[in-house]
mmCIF file of C-alpha atoms in Angstrom:
data_model
loop_
_atom_site.group_PDB
_atom_site.id
_atom_site.type_symbol
_atom_site.label_atom_id
_atom_site.label_comp_id
_atom_site.label_asym_id
_atom_site.label_seq_id
_atom_site.Cartn_x
_atom_site.Cartn_y
_atom_site.Cartn_z
ATOM 1 C CA MET L 7 6.186 10.007 9.507
ATOM 2 C CA THR L 8 7.752 6.736 10.525
ATOM 3 C CA GLY L 9 10.912 4.841 11.222
ATOM 4 C CA PRO L 10 13.896 5.070 11.205
ATOM 5 C CA GLU L 11 13.734 1.468 12.298
ATOM 6 C CA PRO L 12 12.163 -1.148 9.782
ATOM 7 C CA VAL L 13 8.584 -0.190 9.369
ATOM 8 C CA THR L 14 5.464 -2.124 10.371
ATOM 9 C CA MET L 15 2.117 -0.821 8.898
ATOM 10 C CA GLY L 16 -1.440 -1.660 8.683
ATOM 11 C CA ILE L 17 -3.484 -0.908 5.461
ATOM 12 C CA GLY L 18 -7.346 -0.793 5.716
ATOM 13 C CA LEU L 19 -9.712 -0.390 2.797
ATOM 14 C CA ILE L 20 -13.452 -0.050 2.262
ATOM 15 C CA ILE L 21 -14.067 -0.324 -1.443
ATOM 16 C CA GLU L 22 -17.619 0.485 -2.486
ATOM 17 C CA VAL L 23 -18.324 -1.694 -5.385
ATOM 18 C CA PRO L 24 -20.982 -0.135 -7.856
ATOM 19 C CA TRP L 25 -24.160 -2.231 -8.283
ATOM 20 C CA ASN L 26 -23.306 -2.990 -11.962
ATOM 21 C CA ALA L 27 -19.777 -4.149 -10.978
ATOM 22 C CA SER L 28 -21.037 -6.691 -8.345
ATOM 23 C CA ASN L 29 -21.245 -10.447 -9.022
ATOM 24 C CA THR L 30 -17.982 -9.926 -11.193
ATOM 25 C CA LYS L 31 -14.367 -10.952 -10.065
ATOM 26 C CA HIS L 32 -12.093 -7.927 -9.737
ATOM 27 C CA HIS L 33 -8.387 -7.844 -9.229
ATOM 28 C CA LEU L 34 -6.781 -5.523 -6.684
ATOM 29 C CA GLU L 35 -3.053 -4.403 -6.170
ATOM 30 C CA ILE L 36 -1.609 -2.195 -3.539
ATOM 31 C CA ARG L 37 1.983 -1.220 -4.364
ATOM 32 C CA LEU L 38 4.643 0.655 -2.336
ATOM 33 C CA LEU L 39 6.156 3.401 -4.562
ATOM 34 C CA GLY L 40 9.119 5.657 -3.835
ATOM 35 C CA ALA L 41 8.955 9.485 -4.305
ATOM 36 C CA ASP L 42 9.807 8.803 -8.072
ATOM 37 C CA GLY L 43 6.636 6.811 -8.564
ATOM 38 C CA GLN L 44 8.615 3.558 -9.003
ATOM 39 C CA LEU L 45 8.247 0.460 -7.102
ATOM 40 C CA VAL L 46 10.414 0.412 -4.057
ATOM 41 C CA GLU L 47 13.243 -2.179 -4.359
ATOM 42 C CA LEU L 48 14.101 -3.695 -0.944
ATOM 43 C CA PRO L 49 17.667 -4.681 0.124
ATOM 44 C CA ALA L 50 18.333 -8.384 -0.419
ATOM 45 C CA PRO L 51 18.178 -10.504 2.598
ATOM 46 C CA PRO L 52 21.474 -12.158 4.006
ATOM 47 C CA GLY L 53 22.501 -15.266 2.059
ATOM 48 C CA ALA L 54 20.305 -14.238 -0.989
ATOM 49 C CA PRO L 55 21.821 -15.333 -4.367
ATOM 50 C CA ALA L 56 23.566 -12.388 -6.044
ATOM 51 C CA ASP L 57 21.356 -12.821 -9.279
ATOM 52 C CA ALA L 58 18.147 -12.778 -7.312
ATOM 53 C CA PRO L 59 15.662 -10.217 -8.647
ATOM 54 C CA PRO L 60 15.024 -7.287 -6.261
ATOM 55 C CA ALA L 61 12.125 -7.775 -3.662
ATOM 56 C CA THR L 62 9.270 -5.191 -3.863
ATOM 57 C CA VAL L 63 6.159 -4.826 -1.749
ATOM 58 C CA THR L 64 2.999 -5.537 -3.817
ATOM 59 C CA ILE L 65 -0.247 -6.814 -2.349
ATOM 60 C CA SER L 66 -2.387 -8.593 -4.682
ATOM 61 C CA THR L 67 -5.777 -10.310 -4.482
ATOM 62 C CA ASP L 68 -8.909 -11.006 -6.260
ATOM 63 C CA PHE L 69 -12.274 -10.371 -4.932
ATOM 64 C CA GLU L 70 -16.060 -10.358 -5.848
ATOM 65 C CA VAL L 71 -19.048 -8.926 -4.134
ATOM 66 C CA GLY L 72 -22.513 -10.399 -4.413
ATOM 67 C CA ARG L 73 -25.916 -8.815 -4.254
ATOM 68 C CA PRO L 74 -27.549 -9.856 -0.990
ATOM 69 C CA PRO L 75 -31.136 -10.344 -1.095
ATOM 70 C CA GLY L 76 -33.181 -7.287 -0.339
ATOM 71 C CA VAL L 77 -30.589 -4.688 -1.311
ATOM 72 C CA ALA L 78 -32.102 -2.139 -3.454
ATOM 73 C CA PRO L 79 -30.995 -2.143 -7.039
ATOM 74 C CA GLY L 80 -28.319 0.624 -7.696
ATOM 75 C CA SER L 81 -26.825 0.390 -4.227
ATOM 76 C CA ALA L 82 -23.041 0.314 -3.677
ATOM 77 C CA LEU L 83 -21.975 -2.808 -2.059
ATOM 78 C CA PRO L 84 -18.865 -2.775 0.408
ATOM 79 C CA PHE L 85 -15.652 -4.795 0.174
ATOM 80 C CA THR L 86 -13.317 -4.543 3.094
ATOM 81 C CA LEU L 87 -9.777 -5.611 3.362
ATOM 82 C CA ALA L 88 -7.065 -5.273 6.062
ATOM 83 C CA VAL L 89 -3.393 -6.076 5.681
ATOM 84 C CA ASN L 90 -0.400 -5.873 7.935
ATOM 85 C CA VAL L 91 2.974 -5.412 6.488
ATOM 86 C CA ASN L 92 5.676 -6.067 8.902
ATOM 87 C CA MET L 93 9.385 -4.951 9.343
ATOM 88 C CA VAL L 94 9.912 -3.271 5.779
ATOM 89 C CA PRO L 95 13.612 -1.940 5.861
ATOM 90 C CA LEU L 96 12.974 1.451 3.978
ATOM 91 C CA PRO L 97 15.513 4.185 3.253
ATOM 92 C CA LEU L 98 15.705 6.953 5.967
ATOM 93 C CA ALA L 99 14.616 10.485 5.182
ATOM 94 C CA SER L 100 12.620 9.552 2.217
ATOM 95 C CA ARG L 101 9.113 9.678 0.786
ATOM 96 C CA PHE L 102 6.829 6.791 -0.071
ATOM 97 C CA GLU L 103 3.315 6.173 -1.323
ATOM 98 C CA TRP L 104 0.934 3.221 -1.245
ATOM 99 C CA ARG L 105 -1.119 3.264 -4.386
ATOM 100 C CA LEU L 106 -4.256 1.136 -5.020
ATOM 101 C CA GLU L 107 -5.156 -0.191 -8.439
ATOM 102 C CA ILE L 108 -8.370 -2.144 -9.114
ATOM 103 C CA ASP L 109 -8.665 -3.945 -12.467
ATOM 104 C CA GLY L 110 -5.811 -2.050 -13.985
ATOM 105 C CA ALA L 111 -7.157 1.517 -13.017
ATOM 106 C CA THR L 112 -6.423 4.000 -10.276
ATOM 107 C CA GLU L 113 -7.673 7.360 -9.200
ATOM 108 C CA PRO L 114 -5.831 10.390 -7.689
ATOM 109 C CA ASP L 115 -7.352 9.786 -4.368
ATOM 110 C CA TRP L 116 -6.414 5.965 -4.235
ATOM 111 C CA HIS L 117 -3.007 6.644 -2.630
ATOM 112 C CA VAL L 118 -1.553 7.660 0.704
ATOM 113 C CA ALA L 119 1.866 9.111 0.979
ATOM 114 C CA PHE L 120 4.304 8.914 4.124
ATOM 115 C CA GLU L 121 7.955 9.700 4.965
ATOM 116 C CA THR L 122 10.700 8.060 6.943
ATOM 117 C CA ARG L 123 12.524 9.935 9.601
ATOM 118 C CA PRO L 124 16.273 10.813 9.240
ATOM 119 C CA PRO L 125 18.779 8.815 11.205
ATOM 120 C CA ARG L 126 18.710 9.333 14.939
ATOM 121 C CA THR L 127 21.305 11.442 16.550
ATOM 122 C CA PRO L 128 22.885 10.284 19.793
ATOM 123 C CA PHE L 129 21.217 11.774 22.885
ATOM 124 C CA GLY L 130 22.831 15.140 23.669
ATOM 125 C CA SER L 131 24.247 15.765 20.271
ATOM 126 C CA PRO L 132 23.443 18.887 18.487
ATOM 127 C CA THR L 133 20.970 18.766 15.598
ATOM 128 C CA ALA L 134 20.658 20.925 12.428
ATOM 129 C CA TRP L 135 17.497 22.998 12.517
#
């Protein structure tokens, strides 16, 4: 649960690269999706052209993990990544998901979901339960 102000998040990954996938370039993408499974479209910043495509949040990089000397054949090799995502203006009272994709593939446990809080009520105002 986060918000309702623009959201700042940190994403940390440890990927265990199989021995047979080391010494090979891989492509990684992390996407911010809405409850409908589609990319979240962010509001246009002030002064943006009316015909500008909507902004989305996608983190993309290539990586390659080498086989260090002395590591036993068949060992998984770690690749770590840390990313900060700052001040993302997300709709309130909504569900979102970060989804990881490596080389065009994803797995059911390569995602994490979160929600934004509803708008704040003024102090002393009654709230609905």
